[in-house]
């Protein structure tokens, strides 16, 4: 009897330790931070992020070459519910990522990129404290231009380290500092991975103004975590927890977000 249970435990542990992800290419991002992964040539990825208050952020990415990925996104607020839906902007946001060189045994993969899609609502701020002019911005500023390095190790399944810097274009509040990004992801087994990341938000930490129930930039940065499920080669599902340390006073807990990612070759 004990041998039976012992064998079962060993089998389960082997499934978690020695299996590899069944997804055909490395992840393009963690919860919010990009990785050095790019789409293979001729592949596309359609991502749908479900956010609070019935919001939706569809995101389309296309692998132009093995090193170049281009795409667009367009946030929609109040799509689910009884309030009138509206777009964040009158035009879509866009993103690109170019891999300078690929990862090997001795050096990390490095990419440069740009992403104008922020997080949360796109708000109009009456800037009575910072200056004379009003401006628009996301609850969490977009990345803007960034550089990311990623290195992966085989530690009972893949273990990825990701580090980067970025400079946003949302600088009308006068906070235009260079920002630091850091994240890790760990395969639990063939299907599930854990993600943990920290966005220092050095470009949004002056805490000089507030808007309605939202205080921007307390200086804590954004600590985010997520669980990714590789359902098949084409489908990924994620449950993410954004702003665990509550850098913003929007809610009593972290933002719970659900993401669906579908990828295929043209």
CSV table of C-alpha atoms in Angstrom, one decimal:
chain,number,residue,atom,x,y,z
A,1,UNK,CA,0.0,0.0,0.0
A,2,UNK,CA,2.8,2.4,1.0
A,3,UNK,CA,4.7,1.6,-2.2
A,4,UNK,CA,1.6,2.4,-4.3
A,5,UNK,CA,1.3,5.9,-2.8
A,6,UNK,CA,5.0,6.4,-2.9
A,7,UNK,CA,5.0,5.6,-6.7
A,8,UNK,CA,2.1,8.0,-7.3
A,9,UNK,CA,3.9,10.8,-5.5
A,10,UNK,CA,7.1,10.2,-7.5
A,11,UNK,CA,5.1,10.2,-10.7
A,12,UNK,CA,3.4,13.5,-9.8
A,13,UNK,CA,6.7,15.1,-8.9
A,14,UNK,CA,8.3,14.0,-12.2
A,15,UNK,CA,5.4,15.6,-14.1
A,16,UNK,CA,6.1,18.9,-12.3
A,17,UNK,CA,9.9,18.7,-12.6
A,18,UNK,CA,10.9,17.2,-15.9
A,19,UNK,CA,8.3,18.3,-18.4
A,20,UNK,CA,8.7,21.2,-20.7
A,21,UNK,CA,6.1,23.8,-21.9
A,22,UNK,CA,4.0,22.7,-24.8
A,23,UNK,CA,3.9,26.3,-26.2
A,24,UNK,CA,5.9,26.7,-29.5
A,25,UNK,CA,7.7,29.9,-28.6
A,26,UNK,CA,8.8,31.8,-25.5
A,27,UNK,CA,6.4,34.2,-23.7
A,28,UNK,CA,6.2,37.7,-25.2
A,29,UNK,CA,5.6,39.2,-21.8
A,30,UNK,CA,5.0,38.5,-18.1
A,31,UNK,CA,2.0,40.2,-16.4
A,32,UNK,CA,2.9,43.7,-17.8
A,33,UNK,CA,6.6,43.6,-18.5
A,34,UNK,CA,7.9,42.5,-21.9
A,35,UNK,CA,10.4,39.6,-22.3
A,36,UNK,CA,13.0,39.1,-25.0
A,37,UNK,CA,10.6,36.7,-26.8
A,38,UNK,CA,9.3,37.6,-30.3
A,39,UNK,CA,6.8,35.9,-32.5
A,40,UNK,CA,8.1,33.5,-35.2
A,41,UNK,CA,7.8,34.7,-38.8
A,42,UNK,CA,4.3,34.5,-40.2
A,43,UNK,CA,2.7,33.9,-36.8
A,44,UNK,CA,0.1,36.1,-35.1
A,45,UNK,CA,-1.1,36.5,-31.5
A,46,UNK,CA,-4.5,37.8,-30.4
A,47,UNK,CA,-4.6,38.7,-26.7
A,48,UNK,CA,-7.7,39.8,-24.8
A,49,UNK,CA,-7.3,41.3,-21.3
A,50,UNK,CA,-10.4,41.5,-19.1
A,51,UNK,CA,-10.0,44.3,-16.6
A,52,UNK,CA,-12.1,45.9,-13.8
A,53,UNK,CA,-15.4,47.6,-14.4
A,54,UNK,CA,-16.2,45.6,-17.5
A,55,UNK,CA,-13.2,46.8,-19.5
A,56,UNK,CA,-11.5,45.0,-22.3
A,57,UNK,CA,-8.1,45.5,-24.0
A,58,UNK,CA,-7.7,43.5,-27.3
A,59,UNK,CA,-4.1,43.3,-28.6
A,60,UNK,CA,-3.0,41.9,-32.0
A,61,UNK,CA,0.7,41.1,-32.6
A,62,UNK,CA,2.2,39.8,-35.9
A,63,UNK,CA,5.6,38.2,-36.4
A,64,UNK,CA,7.1,40.1,-39.4
A,65,UNK,CA,10.4,38.2,-39.1
A,66,UNK,CA,11.8,36.0,-36.3
A,67,UNK,CA,13.3,39.2,-34.8
A,68,UNK,CA,10.6,41.8,-35.4
A,69,UNK,CA,7.1,41.8,-34.0
A,70,UNK,CA,4.5,44.6,-34.7
A,71,UNK,CA,1.0,45.1,-33.3
A,72,UNK,CA,-1.9,47.3,-32.2
A,73,UNK,CA,-4.2,47.5,-29.2
A,74,UNK,CA,-7.3,49.4,-28.4
A,75,UNK,CA,-8.7,49.6,-24.8
A,76,UNK,CA,-12.5,49.6,-24.3
A,77,UNK,CA,-14.1,50.6,-21.0
A,78,UNK,CA,-17.6,49.4,-19.7
A,79,UNK,CA,-18.0,46.9,-22.5
A,80,UNK,CA,-19.5,44.5,-20.0
A,81,UNK,CA,-22.3,45.9,-17.8
A,82,UNK,CA,-25.0,48.5,-18.1
A,83,UNK,CA,-22.9,51.7,-18.5
A,84,UNK,CA,-22.2,53.1,-22.0
A,85,UNK,CA,-19.0,51.6,-23.4
A,86,UNK,CA,-16.3,53.9,-24.8
A,87,UNK,CA,-12.8,53.6,-26.2
A,88,UNK,CA,-9.8,54.9,-24.2
A,89,UNK,CA,-8.7,56.9,-27.2
A,90,UNK,CA,-10.1,57.8,-30.6
A,91,UNK,CA,-7.2,55.9,-32.2
A,92,UNK,CA,-5.5,52.6,-31.3
A,93,UNK,CA,-2.2,52.2,-29.4
A,94,UNK,CA,0.6,50.4,-31.1
A,95,UNK,CA,3.7,48.4,-30.2
A,96,UNK,CA,6.8,46.9,-31.8
A,97,UNK,CA,9.7,44.7,-30.6
A,98,UNK,CA,13.0,44.0,-32.3
A,99,UNK,CA,15.5,41.4,-31.1
A,100,UNK,CA,19.0,42.7,-31.2
A,101,UNK,CA,20.5,39.3,-30.6
A,102,UNK,CA,19.2,35.9,-29.4
A,103,UNK,CA,19.9,34.2,-26.1
A,104,UNK,CA,22.6,31.6,-25.9
A,105,UNK,CA,24.5,29.7,-23.2
A,106,UNK,CA,26.6,32.7,-22.2
A,107,UNK,CA,24.6,35.9,-22.9
A,108,UNK,CA,20.9,36.9,-22.6
A,109,UNK,CA,18.6,37.7,-25.3
A,110,UNK,CA,18.1,41.5,-25.8
A,111,UNK,CA,15.3,43.4,-27.4
A,112,UNK,CA,14.4,47.0,-28.0
A,113,UNK,CA,10.8,48.1,-28.4
A,114,UNK,CA,8.0,50.6,-28.0
A,115,UNK,CA,4.5,50.3,-26.4
A,116,UNK,CA,2.0,53.1,-26.1
A,117,UNK,CA,-0.7,51.0,-24.4
A,118,UNK,CA,-1.0,51.9,-20.7
A,119,UNK,CA,-3.0,50.1,-18.0
A,120,UNK,CA,-6.5,51.1,-16.7
A,121,UNK,CA,-8.5,54.1,-17.8
A,122,UNK,CA,-7.2,56.9,-20.0
A,123,UNK,CA,-8.1,60.0,-17.9
A,124,UNK,CA,-8.3,63.7,-18.5
A,125,UNK,CA,-6.4,65.5,-15.7
A,126,UNK,CA,-7.0,69.1,-14.8
A,127,UNK,CA,-3.4,70.0,-13.9
A,128,UNK,CA,-3.9,72.6,-11.3
A,129,UNK,CA,-0.9,71.5,-9.2
A,130,UNK,CA,1.8,70.5,-11.6
A,131,UNK,CA,1.3,73.2,-14.1
A,132,UNK,CA,-1.2,75.3,-16.0
A,133,UNK,CA,-2.2,72.9,-18.7
A,134,UNK,CA,-4.5,69.9,-18.5
A,135,UNK,CA,-3.4,66.5,-20.0
A,136,UNK,CA,-4.5,62.9,-20.6
A,137,UNK,CA,-2.8,59.8,-19.2
A,138,UNK,CA,-3.4,56.2,-18.2
A,139,UNK,CA,-3.8,55.1,-14.6
A,140,UNK,CA,-0.5,53.3,-15.1
A,141,UNK,CA,1.7,54.9,-17.6
A,142,UNK,CA,2.6,53.1,-20.9
A,143,UNK,CA,6.1,51.7,-21.3
A,144,UNK,CA,7.1,53.9,-24.2
A,145,UNK,CA,10.5,53.0,-25.4
A,146,UNK,CA,12.2,50.1,-23.6
A,147,UNK,CA,15.2,47.7,-23.6
A,148,UNK,CA,14.8,44.2,-22.1
A,149,UNK,CA,17.3,41.4,-21.3
A,150,UNK,CA,16.1,37.8,-20.7
A,151,UNK,CA,18.1,34.8,-19.6
A,152,UNK,CA,16.5,31.3,-19.1
A,153,UNK,CA,17.8,28.4,-17.0
A,154,UNK,CA,16.8,24.8,-16.7
A,155,UNK,CA,16.1,24.5,-12.9
A,156,UNK,CA,13.6,21.7,-12.7
A,157,UNK,CA,11.8,23.3,-15.6
A,158,UNK,CA,12.4,26.6,-17.2
A,159,UNK,CA,13.3,29.5,-14.9
A,160,UNK,CA,13.5,32.9,-16.6
A,161,UNK,CA,15.1,36.2,-15.4
A,162,UNK,CA,14.1,39.5,-17.1
A,163,UNK,CA,15.5,42.9,-16.5
A,164,UNK,CA,14.9,46.2,-18.4
A,165,UNK,CA,14.7,49.9,-18.5
A,166,UNK,CA,12.0,52.1,-20.2
A,167,UNK,CA,11.2,55.7,-20.8
A,168,UNK,CA,7.5,56.6,-21.2
A,169,UNK,CA,6.1,59.4,-23.5
A,170,UNK,CA,3.5,60.3,-20.9
A,171,UNK,CA,5.5,63.0,-19.3
A,172,UNK,CA,3.1,66.0,-19.2
A,173,UNK,CA,3.1,65.7,-15.3
A,174,UNK,CA,6.8,66.6,-15.3
A,175,UNK,CA,7.9,63.1,-14.2
A,176,UNK,CA,10.1,61.8,-17.0
A,177,UNK,CA,12.7,59.7,-15.2
A,178,UNK,CA,14.2,56.6,-16.7
A,179,UNK,CA,12.4,53.5,-15.2
A,180,UNK,CA,13.5,50.0,-14.1
A,181,UNK,CA,11.7,46.7,-14.7
A,182,UNK,CA,12.4,43.3,-13.2
A,183,UNK,CA,10.6,39.9,-13.5
A,184,UNK,CA,10.9,36.2,-13.2
A,185,UNK,CA,8.8,33.3,-14.5
A,186,UNK,CA,9.0,29.6,-13.4
A,187,UNK,CA,7.5,26.6,-15.1
A,188,UNK,CA,5.7,24.4,-12.6
A,189,UNK,CA,5.0,21.6,-15.2
A,190,UNK,CA,4.2,21.2,-18.8
A,191,UNK,CA,1.0,23.4,-18.5
A,192,UNK,CA,1.4,25.9,-15.7
A,193,UNK,CA,3.9,28.7,-15.0
A,194,UNK,CA,4.2,31.3,-12.2
A,195,UNK,CA,5.1,35.0,-13.0
A,196,UNK,CA,6.3,37.7,-10.6
A,197,UNK,CA,7.4,41.2,-11.7
A,198,UNK,CA,8.2,44.6,-10.3
A,199,UNK,CA,7.8,47.9,-12.1
A,200,UNK,CA,9.6,50.6,-10.1
A,201,UNK,CA,7.6,53.4,-11.7
A,202,UNK,CA,10.4,55.9,-11.1
A,203,UNK,CA,8.6,58.0,-13.8
A,204,UNK,CA,5.4,58.2,-11.7
A,205,UNK,CA,6.4,58.7,-8.1
A,206,UNK,CA,6.1,62.4,-7.3
A,207,UNK,CA,2.6,62.0,-5.7
A,208,UNK,CA,2.0,65.7,-6.4
A,209,UNK,CA,-1.6,65.5,-7.5
A,210,UNK,CA,-4.7,63.3,-7.4
A,211,UNK,CA,-7.8,62.8,-9.6
A,212,UNK,CA,-11.1,61.7,-8.1
A,213,UNK,CA,-10.5,58.5,-6.1
A,214,UNK,CA,-7.1,57.9,-7.8
A,215,UNK,CA,-3.8,59.0,-6.3
A,216,UNK,CA,-1.0,58.7,-8.9
A,217,UNK,CA,2.5,57.6,-8.1
A,218,UNK,CA,3.0,56.9,-4.3
A,219,UNK,CA,6.5,55.7,-5.0
A,220,UNK,CA,5.9,52.0,-4.1
A,221,UNK,CA,6.1,50.8,-7.7
A,222,UNK,CA,3.9,48.0,-9.0
A,223,UNK,CA,4.4,44.5,-7.8
A,224,UNK,CA,2.4,42.0,-10.0
A,225,UNK,CA,2.0,38.3,-10.1
A,226,UNK,CA,0.2,35.8,-12.3
A,227,UNK,CA,-0.5,32.2,-13.1
A,228,UNK,CA,-0.3,31.1,-16.8
A,229,UNK,CA,-2.0,27.9,-18.1
A,230,UNK,CA,-0.9,26.6,-21.4
A,231,UNK,CA,-4.1,24.9,-22.5
A,232,UNK,CA,-2.7,23.9,-25.9
A,233,UNK,CA,-0.1,25.0,-28.4
A,234,UNK,CA,-2.4,27.8,-29.5
A,235,UNK,CA,-4.2,28.9,-26.3
A,236,UNK,CA,-2.9,30.4,-23.1
A,237,UNK,CA,-5.0,31.5,-20.1
A,238,UNK,CA,-3.8,33.8,-17.3
A,239,UNK,CA,-5.0,35.0,-13.9
A,240,UNK,CA,-3.1,38.1,-12.9
A,241,UNK,CA,-2.9,40.2,-9.8
A,242,UNK,CA,-1.8,43.7,-10.6
A,243,UNK,CA,-0.6,46.3,-8.0
A,244,UNK,CA,-0.4,44.0,-5.1
A,245,UNK,CA,1.3,46.6,-2.9
A,246,UNK,CA,-1.5,49.1,-3.8
A,247,UNK,CA,0.5,51.9,-5.2
A,248,UNK,CA,-2.9,53.4,-6.2
A,249,UNK,CA,-5.9,53.8,-4.0
A,250,UNK,CA,-8.4,52.4,-6.5
A,251,UNK,CA,-9.5,49.3,-4.6
A,252,UNK,CA,-9.0,47.5,-1.3
A,253,UNK,CA,-7.1,44.7,-3.0
A,254,UNK,CA,-4.9,44.0,-6.0
A,255,UNK,CA,-6.5,44.3,-9.4
A,256,UNK,CA,-7.6,40.8,-10.6
A,257,UNK,CA,-7.3,40.5,-14.3
A,258,UNK,CA,-8.0,37.6,-16.7
A,259,UNK,CA,-6.1,37.3,-20.0
A,260,UNK,CA,-6.8,35.0,-23.0
A,261,UNK,CA,-4.0,34.6,-25.6
A,262,UNK,CA,-4.5,32.8,-28.9
A,263,UNK,CA,-1.7,32.4,-31.4
A,264,UNK,CA,-1.5,30.7,-34.8
A,265,UNK,CA,0.5,30.7,-38.0
A,266,UNK,CA,-1.1,32.5,-41.0
